[in-house]
XYZ file of C-alpha atoms in Angstrom:
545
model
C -3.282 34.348 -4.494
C -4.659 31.025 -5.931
C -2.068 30.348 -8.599
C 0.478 32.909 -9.047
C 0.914 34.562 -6.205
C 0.105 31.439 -3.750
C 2.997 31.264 -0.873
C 2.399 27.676 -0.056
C 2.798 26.776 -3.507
C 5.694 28.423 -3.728
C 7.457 26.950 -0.612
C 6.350 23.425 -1.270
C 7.718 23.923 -5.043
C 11.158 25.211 -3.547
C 11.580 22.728 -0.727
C 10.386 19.552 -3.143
C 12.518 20.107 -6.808
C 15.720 21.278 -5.594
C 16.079 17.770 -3.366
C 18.660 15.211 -5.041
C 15.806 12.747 -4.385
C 13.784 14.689 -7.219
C 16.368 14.470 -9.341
C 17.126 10.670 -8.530
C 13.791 9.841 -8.731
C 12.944 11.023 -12.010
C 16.149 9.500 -13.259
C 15.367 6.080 -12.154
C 11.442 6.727 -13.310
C 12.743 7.305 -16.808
C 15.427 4.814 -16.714
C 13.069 1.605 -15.434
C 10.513 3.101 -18.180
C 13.104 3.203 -21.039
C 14.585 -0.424 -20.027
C 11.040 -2.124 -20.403
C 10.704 -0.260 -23.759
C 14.048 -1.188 -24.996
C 13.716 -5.062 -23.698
C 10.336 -5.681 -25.422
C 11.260 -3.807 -28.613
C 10.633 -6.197 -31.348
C 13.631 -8.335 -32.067
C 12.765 -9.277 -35.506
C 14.159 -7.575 -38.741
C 11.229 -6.592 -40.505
C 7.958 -6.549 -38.881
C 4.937 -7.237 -40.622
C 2.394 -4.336 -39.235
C -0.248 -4.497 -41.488
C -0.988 -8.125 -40.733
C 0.469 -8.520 -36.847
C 0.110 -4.895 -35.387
C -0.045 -6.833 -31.707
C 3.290 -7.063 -30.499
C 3.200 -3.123 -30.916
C -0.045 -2.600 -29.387
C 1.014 -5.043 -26.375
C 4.512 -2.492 -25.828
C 1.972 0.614 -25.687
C -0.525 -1.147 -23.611
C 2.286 -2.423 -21.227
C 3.946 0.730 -20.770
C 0.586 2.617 -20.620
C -0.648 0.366 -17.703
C 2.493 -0.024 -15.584
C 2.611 4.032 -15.739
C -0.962 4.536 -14.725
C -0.130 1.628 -11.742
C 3.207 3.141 -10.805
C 1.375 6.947 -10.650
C -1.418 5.293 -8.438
C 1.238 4.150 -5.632
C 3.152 7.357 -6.012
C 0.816 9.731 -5.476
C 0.196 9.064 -1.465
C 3.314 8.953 -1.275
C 3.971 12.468 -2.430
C 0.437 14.309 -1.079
C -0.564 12.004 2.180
C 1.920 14.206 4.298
C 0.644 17.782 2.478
C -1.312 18.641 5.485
C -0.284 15.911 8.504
C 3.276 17.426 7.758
C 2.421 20.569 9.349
C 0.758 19.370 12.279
C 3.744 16.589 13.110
C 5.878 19.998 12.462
C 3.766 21.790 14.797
C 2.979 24.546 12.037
C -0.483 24.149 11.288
C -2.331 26.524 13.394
C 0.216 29.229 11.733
C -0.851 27.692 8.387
C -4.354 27.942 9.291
C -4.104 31.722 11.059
C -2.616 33.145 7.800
C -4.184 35.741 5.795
C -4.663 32.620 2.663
C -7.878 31.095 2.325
C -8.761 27.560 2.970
C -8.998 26.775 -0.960
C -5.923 28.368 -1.876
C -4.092 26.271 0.973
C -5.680 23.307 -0.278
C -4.661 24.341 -3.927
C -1.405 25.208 -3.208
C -0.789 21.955 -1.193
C -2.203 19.894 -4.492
C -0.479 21.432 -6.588
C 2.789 21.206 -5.232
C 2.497 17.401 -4.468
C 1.822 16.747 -7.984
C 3.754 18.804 -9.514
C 6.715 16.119 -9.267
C 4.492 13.489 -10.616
C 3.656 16.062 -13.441
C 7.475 16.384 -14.275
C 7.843 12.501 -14.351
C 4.973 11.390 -16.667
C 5.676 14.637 -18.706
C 9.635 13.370 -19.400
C 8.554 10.361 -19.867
C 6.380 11.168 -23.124
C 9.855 11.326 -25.573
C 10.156 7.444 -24.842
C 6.242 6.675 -25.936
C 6.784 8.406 -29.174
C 9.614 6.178 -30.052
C 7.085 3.364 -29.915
C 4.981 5.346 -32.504
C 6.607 4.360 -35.559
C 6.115 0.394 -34.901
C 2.250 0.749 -35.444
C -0.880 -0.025 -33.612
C -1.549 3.004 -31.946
C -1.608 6.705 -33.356
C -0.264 9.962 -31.554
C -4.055 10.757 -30.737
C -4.183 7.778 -28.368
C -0.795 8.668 -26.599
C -2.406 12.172 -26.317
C -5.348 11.178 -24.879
C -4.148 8.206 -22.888
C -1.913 11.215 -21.356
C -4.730 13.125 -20.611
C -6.176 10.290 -18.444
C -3.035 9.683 -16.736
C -3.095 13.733 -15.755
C -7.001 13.474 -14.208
C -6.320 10.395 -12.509
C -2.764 12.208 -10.848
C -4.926 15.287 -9.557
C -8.260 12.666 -8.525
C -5.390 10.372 -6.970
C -3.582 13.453 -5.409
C -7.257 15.146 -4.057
C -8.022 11.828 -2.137
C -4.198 11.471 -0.524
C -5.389 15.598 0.754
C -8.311 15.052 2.178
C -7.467 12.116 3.788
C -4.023 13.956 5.242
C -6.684 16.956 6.580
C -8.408 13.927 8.266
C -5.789 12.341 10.489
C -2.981 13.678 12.774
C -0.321 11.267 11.923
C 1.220 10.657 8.032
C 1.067 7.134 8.509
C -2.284 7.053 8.882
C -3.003 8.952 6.131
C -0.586 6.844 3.776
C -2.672 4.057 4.692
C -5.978 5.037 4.237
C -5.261 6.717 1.117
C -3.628 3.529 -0.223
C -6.973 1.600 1.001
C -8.981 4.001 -1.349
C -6.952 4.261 -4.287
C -5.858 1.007 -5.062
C -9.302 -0.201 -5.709
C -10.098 2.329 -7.894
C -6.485 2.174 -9.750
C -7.188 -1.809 -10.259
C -11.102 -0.687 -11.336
C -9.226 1.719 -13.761
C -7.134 -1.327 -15.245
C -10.134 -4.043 -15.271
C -11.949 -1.061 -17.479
C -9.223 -1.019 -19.928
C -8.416 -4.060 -20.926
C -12.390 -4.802 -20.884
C -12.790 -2.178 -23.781
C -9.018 -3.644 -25.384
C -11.032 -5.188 -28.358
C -12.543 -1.739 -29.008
C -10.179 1.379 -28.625
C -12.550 3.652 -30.089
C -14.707 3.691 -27.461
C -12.496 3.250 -24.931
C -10.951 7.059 -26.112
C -14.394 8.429 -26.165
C -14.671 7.100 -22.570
C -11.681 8.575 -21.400
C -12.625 11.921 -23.036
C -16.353 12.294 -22.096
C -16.886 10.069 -18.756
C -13.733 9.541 -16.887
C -13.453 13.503 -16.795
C -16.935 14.236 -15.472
C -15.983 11.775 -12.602
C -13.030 12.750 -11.466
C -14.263 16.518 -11.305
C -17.251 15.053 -9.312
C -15.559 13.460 -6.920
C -12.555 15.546 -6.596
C -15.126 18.441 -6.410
C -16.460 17.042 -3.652
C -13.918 16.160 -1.798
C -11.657 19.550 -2.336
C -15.007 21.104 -0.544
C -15.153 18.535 2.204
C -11.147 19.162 3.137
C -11.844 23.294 2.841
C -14.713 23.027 5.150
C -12.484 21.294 7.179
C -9.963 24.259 7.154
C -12.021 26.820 7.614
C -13.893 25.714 10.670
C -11.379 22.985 12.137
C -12.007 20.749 15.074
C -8.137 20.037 15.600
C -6.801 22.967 16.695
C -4.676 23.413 19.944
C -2.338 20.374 18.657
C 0.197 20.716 21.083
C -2.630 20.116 23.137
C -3.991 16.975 21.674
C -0.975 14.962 21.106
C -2.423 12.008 23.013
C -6.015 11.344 22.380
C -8.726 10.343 25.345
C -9.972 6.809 23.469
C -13.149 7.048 25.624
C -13.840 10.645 24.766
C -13.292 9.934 21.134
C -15.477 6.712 21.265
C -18.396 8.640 22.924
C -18.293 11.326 20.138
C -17.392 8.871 16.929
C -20.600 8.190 14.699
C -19.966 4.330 12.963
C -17.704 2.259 13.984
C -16.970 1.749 17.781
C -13.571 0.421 19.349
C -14.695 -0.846 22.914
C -11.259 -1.987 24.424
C -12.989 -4.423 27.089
C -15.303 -6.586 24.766
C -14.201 -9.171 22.179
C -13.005 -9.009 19.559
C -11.567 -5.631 20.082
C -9.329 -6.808 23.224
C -7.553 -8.647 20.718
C -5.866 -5.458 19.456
C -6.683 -2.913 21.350
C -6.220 -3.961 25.244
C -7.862 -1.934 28.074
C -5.702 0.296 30.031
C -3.360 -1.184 32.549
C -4.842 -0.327 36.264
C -2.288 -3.027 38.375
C 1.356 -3.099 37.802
C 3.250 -4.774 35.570
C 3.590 -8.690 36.577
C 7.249 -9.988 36.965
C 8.979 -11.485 33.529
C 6.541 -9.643 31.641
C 7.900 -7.107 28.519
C 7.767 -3.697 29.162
C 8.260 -2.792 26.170
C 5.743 -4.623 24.335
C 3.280 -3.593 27.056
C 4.170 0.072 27.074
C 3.715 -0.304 22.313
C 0.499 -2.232 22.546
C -0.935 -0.756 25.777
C -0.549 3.693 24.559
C 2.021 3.857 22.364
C 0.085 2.336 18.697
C -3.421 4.220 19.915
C -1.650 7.265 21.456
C -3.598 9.246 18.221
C -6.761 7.665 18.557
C -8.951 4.906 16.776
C -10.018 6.705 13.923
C -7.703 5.499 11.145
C -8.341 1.283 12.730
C -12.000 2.081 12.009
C -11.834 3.487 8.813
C -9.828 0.762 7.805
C -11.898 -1.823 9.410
C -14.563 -0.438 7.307
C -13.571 -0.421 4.380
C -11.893 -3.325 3.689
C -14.775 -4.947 4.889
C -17.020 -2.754 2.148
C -14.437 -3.972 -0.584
C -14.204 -7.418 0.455
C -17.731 -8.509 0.542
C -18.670 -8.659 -3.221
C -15.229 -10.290 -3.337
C -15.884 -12.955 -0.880
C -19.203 -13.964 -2.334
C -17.703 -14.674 -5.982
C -14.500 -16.210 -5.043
C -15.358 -18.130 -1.369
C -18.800 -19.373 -1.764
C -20.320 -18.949 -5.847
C -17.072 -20.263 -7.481
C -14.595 -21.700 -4.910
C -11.624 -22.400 -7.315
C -11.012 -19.121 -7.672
C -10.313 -18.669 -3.501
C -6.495 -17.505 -4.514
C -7.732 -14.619 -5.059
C -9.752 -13.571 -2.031
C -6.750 -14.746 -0.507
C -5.035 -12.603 -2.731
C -6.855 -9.729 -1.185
C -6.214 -10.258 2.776
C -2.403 -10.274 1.692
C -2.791 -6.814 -0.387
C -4.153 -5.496 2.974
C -1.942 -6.762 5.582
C 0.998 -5.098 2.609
C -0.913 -2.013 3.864
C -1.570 -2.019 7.246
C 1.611 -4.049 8.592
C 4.356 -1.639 8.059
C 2.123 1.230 9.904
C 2.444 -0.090 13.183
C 5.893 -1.372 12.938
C 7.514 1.569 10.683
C 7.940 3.975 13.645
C 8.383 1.662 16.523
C 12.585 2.694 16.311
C 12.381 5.476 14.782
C 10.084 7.495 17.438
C 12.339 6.803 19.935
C 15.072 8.506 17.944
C 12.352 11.373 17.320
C 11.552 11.660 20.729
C 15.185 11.463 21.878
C 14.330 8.548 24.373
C 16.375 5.775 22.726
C 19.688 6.622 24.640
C 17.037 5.662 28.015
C 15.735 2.788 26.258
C 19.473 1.825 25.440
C 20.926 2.219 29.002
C 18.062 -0.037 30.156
C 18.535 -3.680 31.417
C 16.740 -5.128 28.759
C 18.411 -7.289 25.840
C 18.255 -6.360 22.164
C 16.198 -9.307 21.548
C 14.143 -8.587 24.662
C 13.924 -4.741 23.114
C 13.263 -5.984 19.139
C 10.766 -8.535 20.201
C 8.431 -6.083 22.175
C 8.696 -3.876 19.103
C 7.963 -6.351 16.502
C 5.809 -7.993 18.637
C 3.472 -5.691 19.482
C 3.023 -4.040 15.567
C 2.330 -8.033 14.643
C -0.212 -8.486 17.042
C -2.466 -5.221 15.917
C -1.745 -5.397 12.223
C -2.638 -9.624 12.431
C -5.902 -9.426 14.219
C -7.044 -6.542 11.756
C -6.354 -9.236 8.402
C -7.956 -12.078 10.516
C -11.372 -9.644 10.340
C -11.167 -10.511 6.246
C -10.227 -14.460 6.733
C -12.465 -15.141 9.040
C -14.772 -15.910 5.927
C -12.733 -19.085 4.692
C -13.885 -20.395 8.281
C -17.185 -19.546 7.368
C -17.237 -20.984 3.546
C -15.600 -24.271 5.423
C -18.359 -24.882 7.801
C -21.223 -23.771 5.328
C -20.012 -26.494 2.558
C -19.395 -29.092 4.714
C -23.155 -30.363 4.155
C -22.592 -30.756 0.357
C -21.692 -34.178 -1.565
C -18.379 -33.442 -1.924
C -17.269 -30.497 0.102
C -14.489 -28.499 -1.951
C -12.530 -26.735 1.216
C -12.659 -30.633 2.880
C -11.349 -32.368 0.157
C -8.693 -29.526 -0.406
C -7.699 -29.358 3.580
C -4.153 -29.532 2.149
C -4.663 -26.214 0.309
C -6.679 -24.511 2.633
C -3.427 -25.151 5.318
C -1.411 -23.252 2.792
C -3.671 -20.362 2.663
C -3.327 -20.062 6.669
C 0.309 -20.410 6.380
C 0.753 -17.666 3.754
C -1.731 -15.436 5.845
C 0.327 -15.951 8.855
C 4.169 -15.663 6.627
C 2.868 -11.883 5.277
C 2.300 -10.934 8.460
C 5.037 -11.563 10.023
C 7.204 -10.439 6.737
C 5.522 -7.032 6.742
C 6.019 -6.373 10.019
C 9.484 -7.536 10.187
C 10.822 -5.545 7.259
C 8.754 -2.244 8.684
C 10.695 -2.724 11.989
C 14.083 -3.527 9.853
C 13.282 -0.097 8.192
C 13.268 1.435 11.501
C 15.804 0.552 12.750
C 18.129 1.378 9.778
C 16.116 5.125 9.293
C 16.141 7.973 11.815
C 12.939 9.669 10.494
C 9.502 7.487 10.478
C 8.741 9.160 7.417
C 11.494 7.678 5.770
C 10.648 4.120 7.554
C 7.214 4.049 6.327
C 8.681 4.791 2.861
C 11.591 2.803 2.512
C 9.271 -0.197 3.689
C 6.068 -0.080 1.482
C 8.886 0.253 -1.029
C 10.840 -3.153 0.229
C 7.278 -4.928 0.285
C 6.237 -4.193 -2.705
C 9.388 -4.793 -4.719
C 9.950 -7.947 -3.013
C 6.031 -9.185 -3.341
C 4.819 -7.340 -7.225
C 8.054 -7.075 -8.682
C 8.999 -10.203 -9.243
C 5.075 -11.037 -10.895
C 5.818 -8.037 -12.647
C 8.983 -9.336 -14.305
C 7.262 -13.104 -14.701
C 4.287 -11.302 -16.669
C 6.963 -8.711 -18.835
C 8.977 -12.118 -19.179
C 6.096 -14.357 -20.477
C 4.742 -11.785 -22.767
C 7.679 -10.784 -24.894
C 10.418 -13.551 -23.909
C 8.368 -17.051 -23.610
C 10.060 -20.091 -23.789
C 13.780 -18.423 -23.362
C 15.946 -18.809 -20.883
C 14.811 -15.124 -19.393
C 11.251 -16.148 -18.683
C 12.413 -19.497 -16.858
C 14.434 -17.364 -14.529
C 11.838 -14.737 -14.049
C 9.327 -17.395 -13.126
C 11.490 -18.543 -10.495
C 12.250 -15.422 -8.960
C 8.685 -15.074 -8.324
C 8.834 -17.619 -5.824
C 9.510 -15.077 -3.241
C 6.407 -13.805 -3.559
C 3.185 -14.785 -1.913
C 0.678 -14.481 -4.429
C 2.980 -15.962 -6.729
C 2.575 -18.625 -3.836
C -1.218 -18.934 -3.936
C -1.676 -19.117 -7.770
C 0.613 -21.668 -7.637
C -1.360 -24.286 -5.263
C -2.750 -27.301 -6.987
C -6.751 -27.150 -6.502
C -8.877 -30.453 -6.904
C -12.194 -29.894 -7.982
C -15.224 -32.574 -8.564
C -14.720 -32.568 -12.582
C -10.894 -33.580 -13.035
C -11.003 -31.725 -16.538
C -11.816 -27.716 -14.238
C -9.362 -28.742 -11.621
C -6.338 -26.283 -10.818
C -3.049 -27.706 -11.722
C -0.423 -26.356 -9.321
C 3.295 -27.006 -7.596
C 3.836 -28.002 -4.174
C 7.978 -27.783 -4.765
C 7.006 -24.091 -5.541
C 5.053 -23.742 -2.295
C 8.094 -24.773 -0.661
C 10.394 -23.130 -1.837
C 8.405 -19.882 -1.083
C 8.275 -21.125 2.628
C 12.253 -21.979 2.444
C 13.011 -18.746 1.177
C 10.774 -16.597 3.629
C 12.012 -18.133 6.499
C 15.891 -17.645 5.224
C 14.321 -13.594 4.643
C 13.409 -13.312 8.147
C 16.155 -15.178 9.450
C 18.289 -12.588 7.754
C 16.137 -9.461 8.750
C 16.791 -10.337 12.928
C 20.163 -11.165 12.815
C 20.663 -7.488 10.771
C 18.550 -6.008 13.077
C 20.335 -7.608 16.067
C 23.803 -6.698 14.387
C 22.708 -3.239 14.130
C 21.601 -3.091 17.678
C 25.143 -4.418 18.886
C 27.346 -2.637 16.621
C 25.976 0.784 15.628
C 23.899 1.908 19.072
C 25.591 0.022 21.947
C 29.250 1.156 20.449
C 28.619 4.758 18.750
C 25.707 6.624 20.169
């Protein structure tokens, strides 16, 4: 019943492999891993190993680590909706009244979701071994280095479950899970390359302690989400679709979302008891007013607190200790708003179509720009104010260093204006290509997808070609180009800011062109993502539904 005879393995297996996006998907896995190996293959004609085994060791390392990093944003993807999927589908009670129990649901569910993942890393093992006879690293690594990859699928896939048994929408459980793995995916990488000098022990870690934590905290967390099955407290969902804020506030233990007091009113506004006053948009007051908190609060507090958790140590090193390296707390309030900005935005379109309201929203007097700017509009304003919670501590590091000699964020007022600016760019990029994604997508599902996938390719990839490019191409023509393609990207952006410190021989050296050109060629972006969304709106709805 666990295993072999397990229904909901079964089903999930059928419904999952026999898609053409499986088959797609592992084609283009195979096919991006298989370029990068075949690009950074050694060009020379004889290679020198037992003097210069790096270049080798540099291929493995690269392919092992952009694996393990493309596993860690795949796996929400694939196991966030195990659970929310059935109660969106309206099946869960059924799920939950069958004669399984809770651990073989939750087994089956696992299971299934990374199953696929499985299949990818598995086929992807023949291109590894062709990398075995250039030296450096010895079929026992690749073995074990595999084994690692497997534990952290399963840990990766038990944290997307429990957090999809936790929430009533898929979005919300993308997003949290994507809050909790990514730090532990990037604490994964920092760990490697701290033990690169020493690969012996780095194997014996990966043998002896990186198993005993995943089973601990995947233990503990498969018997938190069965508890939750067996004795469930969201039952009667056709019931519960819409969620009493107050009630839920009176009953939540932490965090508290009070709608009336600052700074919550900010992104959460108190329930409209006049009408609506003349000129205003009623469709931006209708999205921020019930239609973003229509589930409840719990996902904005859980990710209120934790990013605050995961941003303190951060802010201390990089905003007060050692300001020159402020990029990178910076860094960090982007990475967030790339997770929270298309959740609010992803589904403003698309529920409509799922609700079958859009024809009435289309027949309406209302513009298209009236119609996309209540929309966009009203995901900005939530997903905004929740980054501004992690920035407000470069206000803080301002005012607290003013009393020095020579007060860094003062004499680098230039820089710090950037830092706003690219804050204020992300979020309205995010949350313009989420609604983009809605509009061209019927399903949310597929919106929330299709988006996360647009930011991140248009934000990592390009840093991700720059690094591949400066590695195993420098000085060519290649690596030139693939440094300027990263200027669409806003950490590319940041790095790239000239910082003046008090010793002219530790200051930052940095481009201003570069800066603008990243501002030139987000503004052309979303220039070009509302006049497709307004061509869309005119062309495809007003003249064929």
């Amino acid at each position: 019943m666990y295993l072999l005879e397990n229904p909901v393995l079964q089903r999930e297996l059928l419904v999952n492999l026999r898609t053409w996006r499986a088959f797609l998907l592992l084609f283009a896995y195979n096919a991006l891993l298989g370029t990068v190996v075949l690009l950074a293959w050694p060009q020379e004609t004889r290679i020198n190993l037992s003097t210069d085994p790096e270049k080798a060791k540099n291929l493995v390392n690269l392919f092992f680590l952009g694996q393990y990093m493309l596993v860690s944003l795949m796996s929400p993807s694939f196991a966030a909706g195990a659970i929310t999927g059935e109660k969106e589908r309206k099946t869960y009670e059924s799920l939950l009244a069958s004669p399984l129990k809770p651990a073989a649901i939750v087994l089956g569910k696992l299971m299934a979701s990374l199953a696929h993942l499985a299949v990818l890393m598995l086929s992807s093992l023949p291109i590894v071994m062709l990398c075995l006879p250039l030296g450096g690293v010895s079929l026992y690594e690749v073995l074990t280095v595999y084994l690692g990859l497997m534990m952290s699928v399963v840990l990766f896939g038990m944290v997307s479950i429990a957090c999809s048994s936790y929430f009533a929408r898929t979005s919300s459980a993308l997003v949290v899970s994507y809050l909790l793995i990514l730090p532990m995916s990037l604490l994964g990488v920092l760990v490697w390359n701290l033990f690169g000098s020493n690969g012996e022990l780095r194997l014996i870690a990966i043998l002896t302690i990186f198993p005993i934590l995943c089973f601990l905290i995947g233990g503990i967390l498969f018997r938190l989400t069965t508890q939750r099955l067996l004795r469930p407290p969201d039952v009667g969902s056709e019931g519960k679709d819409v969620i009493d804020a107050e009630a839920e506030n009176r009953q939540a233990v932490g965090l508290v979302i009070n709608r009336d007091r600052f700074p919550d009113n900010l992104f959460a506004p108190a329930k409209r008891t006049k009408l609506l006053e003349d000129g205003a948009n009623p469709v931006y007051d209708k999205e921020i007013r019930s239609e973003i908190f229509a589930q409840g609060t719990l996902m904005l507090r859980v990710v209120i607190q934790v990013s605050m958790l995961l941003a303190l140590p951060l802010m201390c090193v990089a905003l007060f200790i050692w300001p020159q390296y402020s990029p990178w707390y910076i860094a960090y309030v982007v990475l967030f708003n790339m997770l929270v900005g298309p959740v609010f935005s992803a589904g403003s379109m698309t529920s409509e179509r799922e609700r079958e309201t859009l024809d009435l929203l289309l027949t309406t007097i209302l513009s298209p720009t009236s119609i996309l700017w209540g929309k966009l509009f009203s995901g900005l304003r939530v997903s905004s104010v929740l980054t501004m919670f992690l920035l407000w501590p470069l206000l803080l590091a301002i005012v607290m260093t003013l009393f020095e000699s020579s007060p860094f964020y003062i004499r680098n007022w230039l820089v710090t204006l950037a830092y706003l600016a690219v804050y204020v760019l992300t979020c309205i990029t995010t949350a313009s290509i989420a609604l983009c994604c809605s509009v061209l997508f019927r399903r949310t599902a597929t919106a929330m997808m299709m988006s996360y996938t647009a930011i991140l390719a248009l934000f990592t990839l390009p840093l991700a070609l720059a690094y591949f490019a400066n590695n195993f191409f420098a000085g060519t023509n290649f690596a030139r180009v693939a440094e300027g393609l990263s200027v669409v990207s806003p950490f590319a952006a940041l790095f790239h800011l000239p910082i003046s410190m008090p010793d002219a021989s530790s200051s930052v050296a940095g481009s201003w062109p570069f800066f603008a050109a990243y501002l030139t060629c987000t503004s052309l972006l979303l220039g070009g993502l509302w006049l497709v969304m307004l061509l869309l709106f005119q062309y495809r709805w007003r003249l064929s539904d």
